[in-house]
mmCIF file with all atom_site columns, C-alpha atoms in Angstrom:
data_model
loop_
_atom_site.group_PDB
_atom_site.id
_atom_site.type_symbol
_atom_site.label_atom_id
_atom_site.label_alt_id
_atom_site.label_comp_id
_atom_site.label_asym_id
_atom_site.label_entity_id
_atom_site.label_seq_id
_atom_site.pdbx_PDB_ins_code
_atom_site.Cartn_x
_atom_site.Cartn_y
_atom_site.Cartn_z
_atom_site.occupancy
_atom_site.B_iso_or_equiv
_atom_site.pdbx_formal_charge
_atom_site.auth_seq_id
_atom_site.auth_comp_id
_atom_site.auth_asym_id
_atom_site.auth_atom_id
_atom_site.pdbx_PDB_model_num
ATOM 1  C CA . UNK A 1 1  ? 1.843  -8.080 7.930  1.00 55.00 ? 1232 UNK A CA 1
ATOM 2  C CA . UNK A 1 2  ? 3.209  -5.033 6.216  1.00 59.00 ? 1233 UNK A CA 1
ATOM 3  C CA . UNK A 1 3  ? 6.960  -4.785 5.649  1.00 65.00 ? 1234 UNK A CA 1
ATOM 4  C CA . UNK A 1 4  ? 8.874  -1.445 6.941  1.00 69.00 ? 1235 UNK A CA 1
ATOM 5  C CA . UNK A 1 5  ? 12.032 -0.348 5.345  1.00 89.00 ? 1236 UNK A CA 1
ATOM 6  C CA . UNK A 1 6  ? 14.607 1.874  7.059  1.00 91.00 ? 1237 UNK A CA 1
ATOM 7  C CA . UNK A 1 7  ? 15.210 4.677  5.218  1.00 94.00 ? 1238 UNK A CA 1
ATOM 8  C CA . UNK A 1 8  ? 16.906 7.110  7.608  1.00 95.00 ? 1239 UNK A CA 1
ATOM 9  C CA . UNK A 1 9  ? 19.478 6.219  10.308 1.00 95.00 ? 1240 UNK A CA 1
ATOM 10 C CA . UNK A 1 10 ? 20.620 8.790  13.222 1.00 95.00 ? 1241 UNK A CA 1
ATOM 11 C CA . UNK A 1 11 ? 24.065 8.468  14.695 1.00 92.00 ? 1242 UNK A CA 1
ATOM 12 C CA . UNK A 1 12 ? 25.166 9.188  17.797 1.00 89.00 ? 1243 UNK A CA 1
ATOM 13 C CA . UNK A 1 13 ? 28.854 9.765  18.604 1.00 87.00 ? 1244 UNK A CA 1
ATOM 14 C CA . UNK A 1 14 ? 30.979 9.792  21.766 1.00 85.00 ? 1245 UNK A CA 1
ATOM 15 C CA . UNK A 1 15 ? 32.935 13.125 21.699 1.00 82.00 ? 1246 UNK A CA 1
ATOM 16 C CA . UNK A 1 16 ? 36.607 12.986 20.707 1.00 81.00 ? 1247 UNK A CA 1
ATOM 17 C CA . UNK A 1 17 ? 36.441 9.541  19.400 1.00 81.00 ? 1248 UNK A CA 1
ATOM 18 C CA . UNK A 1 18 ? 38.257 9.943  16.154 1.00 79.00 ? 1249 UNK A CA 1
ATOM 19 C CA . UNK A 1 19 ? 37.765 6.621  15.019 1.00 84.00 ? 1250 UNK A CA 1
ATOM 20 C CA . UNK A 1 20 ? 34.274 6.551  15.608 1.00 83.00 ? 1251 UNK A CA 1
ATOM 21 C CA . UNK A 1 21 ? 34.250 9.445  13.467 1.00 84.00 ? 1252 UNK A CA 1
ATOM 22 C CA . UNK A 1 22 ? 35.856 7.450  10.825 1.00 87.00 ? 1253 UNK A CA 1
ATOM 23 C CA . UNK A 1 23 ? 33.308 4.651  11.013 1.00 89.00 ? 1254 UNK A CA 1
ATOM 24 C CA . UNK A 1 24 ? 30.716 7.219  10.449 1.00 89.00 ? 1255 UNK A CA 1
ATOM 25 C CA . UNK A 1 25 ? 32.129 8.127  7.392  1.00 90.00 ? 1256 UNK A CA 1
ATOM 26 C CA . UNK A 1 26 ? 32.167 4.589  6.119  1.00 92.00 ? 1257 UNK A CA 1
ATOM 27 C CA . UNK A 1 27 ? 29.030 4.060  7.396  1.00 92.00 ? 1258 UNK A CA 1
ATOM 28 C CA . UNK A 1 28 ? 27.831 7.139  5.062  1.00 92.00 ? 1259 UNK A CA 1
ATOM 29 C CA . UNK A 1 29 ? 29.395 5.374  1.805  1.00 92.00 ? 1260 UNK A CA 1
ATOM 30 C CA . UNK A 1 30 ? 27.589 1.980  3.025  1.00 94.00 ? 1261 UNK A CA 1
ATOM 31 C CA . UNK A 1 31 ? 24.324 2.766  3.536  1.00 94.00 ? 1262 UNK A CA 1
ATOM 32 C CA . UNK A 1 32 ? 24.446 5.259  0.702  1.00 93.00 ? 1263 UNK A CA 1
ATOM 33 C CA . UNK A 1 33 ? 24.905 2.590  -1.608 1.00 94.00 ? 1264 UNK A CA 1
ATOM 34 C CA . UNK A 1 34 ? 21.789 0.814  -0.312 1.00 93.00 ? 1265 UNK A CA 1
ATOM 35 C CA . UNK A 1 35 ? 19.477 3.992  -0.490 1.00 94.00 ? 1266 UNK A CA 1
ATOM 36 C CA . UNK A 1 36 ? 19.791 4.493  3.325  1.00 94.00 ? 1267 UNK A CA 1
ATOM 37 C CA . UNK A 1 37 ? 20.602 8.263  4.485  1.00 94.00 ? 1268 UNK A CA 1
ATOM 38 C CA . UNK A 1 38 ? 22.458 8.718  7.486  1.00 94.00 ? 1269 UNK A CA 1
ATOM 39 C CA . UNK A 1 39 ? 22.092 11.526 9.799  1.00 94.00 ? 1270 UNK A CA 1
ATOM 40 C CA . UNK A 1 40 ? 24.254 12.929 12.864 1.00 91.00 ? 1271 UNK A CA 1
ATOM 41 C CA . UNK A 1 41 ? 23.950 15.018 15.700 1.00 89.00 ? 1272 UNK A CA 1
ATOM 42 C CA . UNK A 1 42 ? 25.830 18.101 16.532 1.00 86.00 ? 1273 UNK A CA 1
ATOM 43 C CA . UNK A 1 43 ? 29.049 16.223 17.825 1.00 82.00 ? 1274 UNK A CA 1
ATOM 44 C CA . UNK A 1 44 ? 29.927 15.336 14.498 1.00 79.00 ? 1275 UNK A CA 1
ATOM 45 C CA . UNK A 1 45 ? 30.233 18.799 13.199 1.00 78.00 ? 1276 UNK A CA 1
ATOM 46 C CA . UNK A 1 46 ? 32.060 19.841 16.259 1.00 74.00 ? 1277 UNK A CA 1
ATOM 47 C CA . UNK A 1 47 ? 34.478 16.961 15.690 1.00 72.00 ? 1278 UNK A CA 1
ATOM 48 C CA . UNK A 1 48 ? 34.934 18.152 11.921 1.00 77.00 ? 1279 UNK A CA 1
ATOM 49 C CA . UNK A 1 49 ? 33.729 15.363 10.293 1.00 78.00 ? 1280 UNK A CA 1
ATOM 50 C CA . UNK A 1 50 ? 33.710 16.897 6.862  1.00 78.00 ? 1281 UNK A CA 1
ATOM 51 C CA . UNK A 1 51 ? 37.070 18.554 7.406  1.00 77.00 ? 1282 UNK A CA 1
ATOM 52 C CA . UNK A 1 52 ? 38.675 15.362 8.531  1.00 77.00 ? 1283 UNK A CA 1
ATOM 53 C CA . UNK A 1 53 ? 37.501 12.722 6.138  1.00 80.00 ? 1284 UNK A CA 1
ATOM 54 C CA . UNK A 1 54 ? 35.643 14.543 3.528  1.00 81.00 ? 1285 UNK A CA 1
ATOM 55 C CA . UNK A 1 55 ? 32.319 13.017 4.434  1.00 83.00 ? 1286 UNK A CA 1
ATOM 56 C CA . UNK A 1 56 ? 29.237 15.445 4.248  1.00 84.00 ? 1287 UNK A CA 1
ATOM 57 C CA . UNK A 1 57 ? 26.419 14.144 6.766  1.00 87.00 ? 1288 UNK A CA 1
ATOM 58 C CA . UNK A 1 58 ? 23.172 15.982 7.520  1.00 90.00 ? 1289 UNK A CA 1
ATOM 59 C CA . UNK A 1 59 ? 23.416 17.521 11.100 1.00 91.00 ? 1290 UNK A CA 1
ATOM 60 C CA . UNK A 1 60 ? 20.361 17.487 13.350 1.00 92.00 ? 1291 UNK A CA 1
ATOM 61 C CA . UNK A 1 61 ? 20.066 17.907 17.008 1.00 88.00 ? 1292 UNK A CA 1
ATOM 62 C CA . UNK A 1 62 ? 18.194 16.102 19.604 1.00 79.00 ? 1293 UNK A CA 1
ATOM 63 C CA . UNK A 1 63 ? 14.650 15.708 19.696 1.00 85.00 ? 1294 UNK A CA 1
ATOM 64 C CA . UNK A 1 64 ? 14.597 16.506 15.814 1.00 92.00 ? 1295 UNK A CA 1
ATOM 65 C CA . UNK A 1 65 ? 16.890 13.845 15.242 1.00 91.00 ? 1296 UNK A CA 1
ATOM 66 C CA . UNK A 1 66 ? 14.940 11.084 17.128 1.00 88.00 ? 1297 UNK A CA 1
ATOM 67 C CA . UNK A 1 67 ? 11.631 12.050 15.373 1.00 93.00 ? 1298 UNK A CA 1
ATOM 68 C CA . UNK A 1 68 ? 13.073 12.583 11.720 1.00 94.00 ? 1299 UNK A CA 1
ATOM 69 C CA . UNK A 1 69 ? 15.014 8.749  11.754 1.00 95.00 ? 1300 UNK A CA 1
ATOM 70 C CA . UNK A 1 70 ? 14.036 5.099  11.604 1.00 95.00 ? 1301 UNK A CA 1
ATOM 71 C CA . UNK A 1 71 ? 16.848 3.871  13.735 1.00 93.00 ? 1302 UNK A CA 1
ATOM 72 C CA . UNK A 1 72 ? 19.347 5.455  16.045 1.00 92.00 ? 1303 UNK A CA 1
ATOM 73 C CA . UNK A 1 73 ? 22.572 4.106  16.428 1.00 91.00 ? 1304 UNK A CA 1
ATOM 74 C CA . UNK A 1 74 ? 25.016 4.708  19.112 1.00 89.00 ? 1305 UNK A CA 1
ATOM 75 C CA . UNK A 1 75 ? 28.858 4.669  18.892 1.00 86.00 ? 1306 UNK A CA 1
ATOM 76 C CA . UNK A 1 76 ? 30.264 4.980  22.340 1.00 81.00 ? 1307 UNK A CA 1
ATOM 77 C CA . UNK A 1 77 ? 29.804 3.672  25.703 1.00 80.00 ? 1308 UNK A CA 1
ATOM 78 C CA . UNK A 1 78 ? 27.483 3.328  28.654 1.00 78.00 ? 1309 UNK A CA 1
ATOM 79 C CA . UNK A 1 79 ? 27.494 6.946  29.215 1.00 77.00 ? 1310 UNK A CA 1
ATOM 80 C CA . UNK A 1 80 ? 26.745 7.666  25.722 1.00 75.00 ? 1311 UNK A CA 1
ATOM 81 C CA . UNK A 1 81 ? 23.952 5.049  25.437 1.00 72.00 ? 1312 UNK A CA 1
ATOM 82 C CA . UNK A 1 82 ? 22.179 6.431  28.571 1.00 74.00 ? 1313 UNK A CA 1
ATOM 83 C CA . UNK A 1 83 ? 22.533 9.848  27.465 1.00 77.00 ? 1314 UNK A CA 1
ATOM 84 C CA . UNK A 1 84 ? 21.087 9.314  24.444 1.00 73.00 ? 1315 UNK A CA 1
ATOM 85 C CA . UNK A 1 85 ? 18.165 7.267  25.971 1.00 73.00 ? 1316 UNK A CA 1
ATOM 86 C CA . UNK A 1 86 ? 17.372 10.355 27.870 1.00 72.00 ? 1317 UNK A CA 1
#
């Protein structure tokens, strides 16, 4: 069986969750050290991730984000997960 490596992870964050934005920044650093790129959705841009934390992250919208990553990580509650699944 062929082994598939995860190279890109998408992240979706519940709006107005500043702790989640900080967590995303920590993930960027941790994943980058392992050769994995983290890609975010527009909420991260509107939450000012780069201004708040200094972390730069590629931003892609909805379907484009889902189509370009190997794994999607959702930081939020039930509503965020359901909305992302739709």
